[in-house]
């Protein structure tokens, strides 16, 4: 009879050895995965670091007393901010464009133009360039005062271009009037003359920095004063003015009377004038207008019954 002999194979693994192998395999797999992920992150970071940031291209070209500013950007421009010598800033809106062209006046002398480009991501890029402009304007502005009634008109002129004027009464603070785009060689401003005696100071400055100052004393006048009273069937009118009365006009129940009835421009040249006006029976309406030599006037309406 044949017999089958079972002999244990010492090389055959038992259940404990298989579990160990599986654990080792999992650990190795995890280590390899971590290494691959780390390499990927490192490559991404290195790639971002190696990306080149493209700055906007800014050209500042001098042309006949102006700077031609040409700006080109790969990204949409949010705004352009420029200043001379890092002083007053001026802003140009990007308006969704990637190319902006602008002309900027160059001040007289040596000055540095600073330009800041801000893109749609609010990244800022700063540029600067020095320019020199010769002062060819050596003539000061002219200032003229024109009295118009109770006001004085200030007229400042320049043969090239004004920048601004400043004026003040006595030691008050200055009031500044900038030049308008539609009238660069002349500035006009009309102001009221103060009551009493006061000094008006005006300073005019042109675009080249030339300056002119003018002072003048003005005496502000009051309007004529009218007083009315009734004596029987007459209206008594008293007109006074500190400078002198030019003329008096009356409208009595629709009828017009004047001390200058021929309208010749003749002046009474009196500080005080008294008139008596005959009234009609019944209700009377009298309108009295007095004019001073300074061009000021006063008007009142009087009602009287006879």
PDB file of N, CA, C and O in Angstrom, residues 13-51:
ATOM      1  N   UNK A  13       5.570  30.544   4.424  1.00  0.00           N
ATOM      2  CA  UNK A  13       5.308  31.572   5.427  1.00  0.00           C
ATOM      3  C   UNK A  13       4.077  31.262   6.242  1.00  0.00           C
ATOM      4  O   UNK A  13       3.110  30.698   5.733  1.00  0.00           O
ATOM      5  N   UNK A  14       4.135  31.685   7.471  1.00  0.00           N
ATOM      6  CA  UNK A  14       2.954  31.517   8.309  1.00  0.00           C
ATOM      7  C   UNK A  14       2.138  32.795   8.283  1.00  0.00           C
ATOM      8  O   UNK A  14       2.582  33.819   7.769  1.00  0.00           O
ATOM      9  N   UNK A  15       0.910  32.814   8.822  1.00  0.00           N
ATOM     10  CA  UNK A  15       0.038  34.009   8.803  1.00  0.00           C
ATOM     11  C   UNK A  15       0.697  35.229   9.406  1.00  0.00           C
ATOM     12  O   UNK A  15       0.507  36.342   8.956  1.00  0.00           O
ATOM     13  N   UNK A  16       1.520  35.119  10.391  1.00  0.00           N
ATOM     14  CA  UNK A  16       2.158  36.267  11.023  1.00  0.00           C
ATOM     15  C   UNK A  16       3.104  36.970  10.070  1.00  0.00           C
ATOM     16  O   UNK A  16       3.158  38.191   9.974  1.00  0.00           O
ATOM     17  N   UNK A  17       3.863  36.246   9.273  1.00  0.00           N
ATOM     18  CA  UNK A  17       4.818  36.842   8.344  1.00  0.00           C
ATOM     19  C   UNK A  17       4.108  37.591   7.230  1.00  0.00           C
ATOM     20  O   UNK A  17       4.587  38.615   6.751  1.00  0.00           O
ATOM     21  N   UNK A  18       2.963  37.136   6.757  1.00  0.00           N
ATOM     22  CA  UNK A  18       2.212  37.801   5.687  1.00  0.00           C
ATOM     23  C   UNK A  18       1.732  39.176   6.148  1.00  0.00           C
ATOM     24  O   UNK A  18       1.836  40.185   5.424  1.00  0.00           O
ATOM     25  N   UNK A  19       1.235  39.288   7.366  1.00  0.00           N
ATOM     26  CA  UNK A  19       0.770  40.577   7.904  1.00  0.00           C
ATOM     27  C   UNK A  19       1.923  41.575   7.982  1.00  0.00           C
ATOM     28  O   UNK A  19       1.768  42.763   7.673  1.00  0.00           O
ATOM     29  N   UNK A  20       3.062  41.102   8.359  1.00  0.00           N
ATOM     30  CA  UNK A  20       4.222  41.993   8.459  1.00  0.00           C
ATOM     31  C   UNK A  20       4.600  42.548   7.102  1.00  0.00           C
ATOM     32  O   UNK A  20       4.906  43.736   6.935  1.00  0.00           O
ATOM     33  N   UNK A  21       4.551  41.664   6.102  1.00  0.00           N
ATOM     34  CA  UNK A  21       4.905  42.098   4.742  1.00  0.00           C
ATOM     35  C   UNK A  21       3.933  43.166   4.260  1.00  0.00           C
ATOM     36  O   UNK A  21       4.314  44.170   3.643  1.00  0.00           O
ATOM     37  N   UNK A  22       2.636  42.946   4.512  1.00  0.00           N
ATOM     38  CA  UNK A  22       1.620  43.910   4.074  1.00  0.00           C
ATOM     39  C   UNK A  22       1.862  45.273   4.735  1.00  0.00           C
ATOM     40  O   UNK A  22       1.778  46.333   4.094  1.00  0.00           O
ATOM     41  N   UNK A  23       2.151  45.282   6.021  1.00  0.00           N
ATOM     42  CA  UNK A  23       2.401  46.546   6.739  1.00  0.00           C
ATOM     43  C   UNK A  23       3.588  47.281   6.141  1.00  0.00           C
ATOM     44  O   UNK A  23       3.576  48.502   5.939  1.00  0.00           O
ATOM     45  N   UNK A  24       4.642  46.521   5.839  1.00  0.00           N
ATOM     46  CA  UNK A  24       5.829  47.144   5.277  1.00  0.00           C
ATOM     47  C   UNK A  24       5.511  47.755   3.925  1.00  0.00           C
ATOM     48  O   UNK A  24       5.933  48.870   3.571  1.00  0.00           O
ATOM     49  N   UNK A  25       4.723  47.065   3.103  1.00  0.00           N
ATOM     50  CA  UNK A  25       4.346  47.548   1.778  1.00  0.00           C
ATOM     51  C   UNK A  25       3.540  48.851   1.879  1.00  0.00           C
ATOM     52  O   UNK A  25       3.767  49.803   1.134  1.00  0.00           O
ATOM     53  N   UNK A  26       2.585  48.887   2.828  1.00  0.00           N
ATOM     54  CA  UNK A  26       1.764  50.094   3.008  1.00  0.00           C
ATOM     55  C   UNK A  26       2.627  51.273   3.428  1.00  0.00           C
ATOM     56  O   UNK A  26       2.468  52.402   2.938  1.00  0.00           O
ATOM     57  N   UNK A  27       3.564  51.014   4.334  1.00  0.00           N
ATOM     58  CA  UNK A  27       4.429  52.099   4.826  1.00  0.00           C
ATOM     59  C   UNK A  27       5.272  52.663   3.688  1.00  0.00           C
ATOM     60  O   UNK A  27       5.421  53.874   3.508  1.00  0.00           O
ATOM     61  N   UNK A  28       5.821  51.719   2.871  1.00  0.00           N
ATOM     62  CA  UNK A  28       6.650  52.164   1.749  1.00  0.00           C
ATOM     63  C   UNK A  28       5.815  52.985   0.770  1.00  0.00           C
ATOM     64  O   UNK A  28       6.260  54.011   0.240  1.00  0.00           O
ATOM     65  N   UNK A  29       4.592  52.549   0.514  1.00  0.00           N
ATOM     66  CA  UNK A  29       3.703  53.264  -0.413  1.00  0.00           C
ATOM     67  C   UNK A  29       3.413  54.678   0.097  1.00  0.00           C
ATOM     68  O   UNK A  29       3.429  55.658  -0.663  1.00  0.00           O
ATOM     69  N   UNK A  30       3.135  54.788   1.396  1.00  0.00           N
ATOM     70  CA  UNK A  30       2.863  56.107   1.981  1.00  0.00           C
ATOM     71  C   UNK A  30       4.080  57.015   1.880  1.00  0.00           C
ATOM     72  O   UNK A  30       3.972  58.223   1.576  1.00  0.00           O
ATOM     73  N   UNK A  31       5.259  56.470   2.113  1.00  0.00           N
ATOM     74  CA  UNK A  31       6.478  57.272   2.038  1.00  0.00           C
ATOM     75  C   UNK A  31       6.677  57.779   0.620  1.00  0.00           C
ATOM     76  O   UNK A  31       7.000  58.962   0.382  1.00  0.00           O
ATOM     77  N   UNK A  32       6.469  56.895  -0.358  1.00  0.00           N
ATOM     78  CA  UNK A  32       6.612  57.312  -1.757  1.00  0.00           C
ATOM     79  C   UNK A  32       5.599  58.395  -2.116  1.00  0.00           C
ATOM     80  O   UNK A  32       5.910  59.347  -2.846  1.00  0.00           O
ATOM     81  N   UNK A  33       4.356  58.261  -1.623  1.00  0.00           N
ATOM     82  CA  UNK A  33       3.316  59.260  -1.915  1.00  0.00           C
ATOM     83  C   UNK A  33       3.691  60.616  -1.345  1.00  0.00           C
ATOM     84  O   UNK A  33       3.529  61.665  -1.990  1.00  0.00           O
ATOM     85  N   UNK A  34       4.195  60.613  -0.094  1.00  0.00           N
ATOM     86  CA  UNK A  34       4.604  61.876   0.538  1.00  0.00           C
ATOM     87  C   UNK A  34       5.727  62.529  -0.253  1.00  0.00           C
ATOM     88  O   UNK A  34       5.759  63.748  -0.475  1.00  0.00           O
ATOM     89  N   UNK A  35       6.670  61.701  -0.711  1.00  0.00           N
ATOM     90  CA  UNK A  35       7.799  62.240  -1.494  1.00  0.00           C
ATOM     91  C   UNK A  35       7.309  62.862  -2.788  1.00  0.00           C
ATOM     92  O   UNK A  35       7.724  63.960  -3.186  1.00  0.00           O
ATOM     93  N   UNK A  36       6.367  62.163  -3.476  1.00  0.00           N
ATOM     94  CA  UNK A  36       5.850  62.687  -4.746  1.00  0.00           C
ATOM     95  C   UNK A  36       5.066  63.986  -4.546  1.00  0.00           C
ATOM     96  O   UNK A  36       5.193  64.934  -5.320  1.00  0.00           O
ATOM     97  N   UNK A  37       4.236  64.033  -3.475  1.00  0.00           N
ATOM     98  CA  UNK A  37       3.459  65.253  -3.195  1.00  0.00           C
ATOM     99  C   UNK A  37       4.394  66.414  -2.872  1.00  0.00           C
ATOM    100  O   UNK A  37       4.216  67.548  -3.334  1.00  0.00           O
ATOM    101  N   UNK A  38       5.416  66.130  -2.078  1.00  0.00           N
ATOM    102  CA  UNK A  38       6.374  67.177  -1.725  1.00  0.00           C
ATOM    103  C   UNK A  38       7.087  67.729  -2.939  1.00  0.00           C
ATOM    104  O   UNK A  38       7.282  68.939  -3.076  1.00  0.00           O
ATOM    105  N   UNK A  39       7.479  66.830  -3.847  1.00  0.00           N
ATOM    106  CA  UNK A  39       8.119  67.283  -5.074  1.00  0.00           C
ATOM    107  C   UNK A  39       7.186  68.148  -5.909  1.00  0.00           C
ATOM    108  O   UNK A  39       7.590  69.153  -6.510  1.00  0.00           O
ATOM    109  N   UNK A  40       5.893  67.774  -5.939  1.00  0.00           N
ATOM    110  CA  UNK A  40       4.925  68.554  -6.722  1.00  0.00           C
ATOM    111  C   UNK A  40       4.755  69.958  -6.157  1.00  0.00           C
ATOM    112  O   UNK A  40       4.733  70.942  -6.897  1.00  0.00           O
ATOM    113  N   UNK A  41       4.628  70.057  -4.824  1.00  0.00           N
ATOM    114  CA  UNK A  41       4.481  71.376  -4.184  1.00  0.00           C
ATOM    115  C   UNK A  41       5.728  72.221  -4.406  1.00  0.00           C
ATOM    116  O   UNK A  41       5.650  73.412  -4.717  1.00  0.00           O
ATOM    117  N   UNK A  42       6.877  71.591  -4.263  1.00  0.00           N
ATOM    118  CA  UNK A  42       8.128  72.328  -4.467  1.00  0.00           C
ATOM    119  C   UNK A  42       8.236  72.845  -5.898  1.00  0.00           C
ATOM    120  O   UNK A  42       8.652  73.975  -6.137  1.00  0.00           O
ATOM    121  N   UNK A  43       7.823  72.002  -6.847  1.00  0.00           N
ATOM    122  CA  UNK A  43       7.871  72.413  -8.258  1.00  0.00           C
ATOM    123  C   UNK A  43       6.930  73.572  -8.507  1.00  0.00           C
ATOM    124  O   UNK A  43       7.249  74.512  -9.247  1.00  0.00           O
ATOM    125  N   UNK A  44       5.720  73.548  -7.864  1.00  0.00           N
ATOM    126  CA  UNK A  44       4.744  74.634  -8.045  1.00  0.00           C
ATOM    127  C   UNK A  44       5.278  75.931  -7.478  1.00  0.00           C
ATOM    128  O   UNK A  44       5.178  76.994  -8.100  1.00  0.00           O
ATOM    129  N   UNK A  45       5.874  75.852  -6.266  1.00  0.00           N
ATOM    130  CA  UNK A  45       6.424  77.054  -5.640  1.00  0.00           C
ATOM    131  C   UNK A  45       7.566  77.607  -6.484  1.00  0.00           C
ATOM    132  O   UNK A  45       7.677  78.817  -6.734  1.00  0.00           O
ATOM    133  N   UNK A  46       8.432  76.713  -6.950  1.00  0.00           N
ATOM    134  CA  UNK A  46       9.560  77.145  -7.768  1.00  0.00           C
ATOM    135  C   UNK A  46       9.083  77.778  -9.059  1.00  0.00           C
ATOM    136  O   UNK A  46       9.631  78.773  -9.528  1.00  0.00           O
ATOM    137  N   UNK A  47       8.006  77.182  -9.609  1.00  0.00           N
ATOM    138  CA  UNK A  47       7.454  77.731 -10.855  1.00  0.00           C
ATOM    139  C   UNK A  47       6.933  79.136 -10.645  1.00  0.00           C
ATOM    140  O   UNK A  47       7.165  80.034 -11.459  1.00  0.00           O
ATOM    141  N   UNK A  48       6.204  79.367  -9.507  1.00  0.00           N
ATOM    142  CA  UNK A  48       5.673  80.701  -9.222  1.00  0.00           C
ATOM    143  C   UNK A  48       6.789  81.701  -8.978  1.00  0.00           C
ATOM    144  O   UNK A  48       6.693  82.872  -9.354  1.00  0.00           O
ATOM    145  N   UNK A  49       7.856  81.215  -8.323  1.00  0.00           N
ATOM    146  CA  UNK A  49       8.957  82.124  -8.037  1.00  0.00           C
ATOM    147  C   UNK A  49       9.679  82.537  -9.319  1.00  0.00           C
ATOM    148  O   UNK A  49      10.205  83.640  -9.424  1.00  0.00           O
ATOM    149  N   UNK A  50       9.698  81.614 -10.258  1.00  0.00           N
ATOM    150  CA  UNK A  50      10.429  81.888 -11.488  1.00  0.00           C
ATOM    151  C   UNK A  50       9.631  82.692 -12.490  1.00  0.00           C
ATOM    152  O   UNK A  50      10.138  83.065 -13.547  1.00  0.00           O
ATOM    153  N   UNK A  51       8.307  82.970 -12.193  1.00  0.00           N
ATOM    154  CA  UNK A  51       7.504  83.760 -13.119  1.00  0.00           C
ATOM    155  C   UNK A  51       8.006  85.209 -13.135  1.00  0.00           C
ATOM    156  O   UNK A  51       8.228  85.808 -12.097  1.00  0.00           O
TER     157      UNK A  51
END
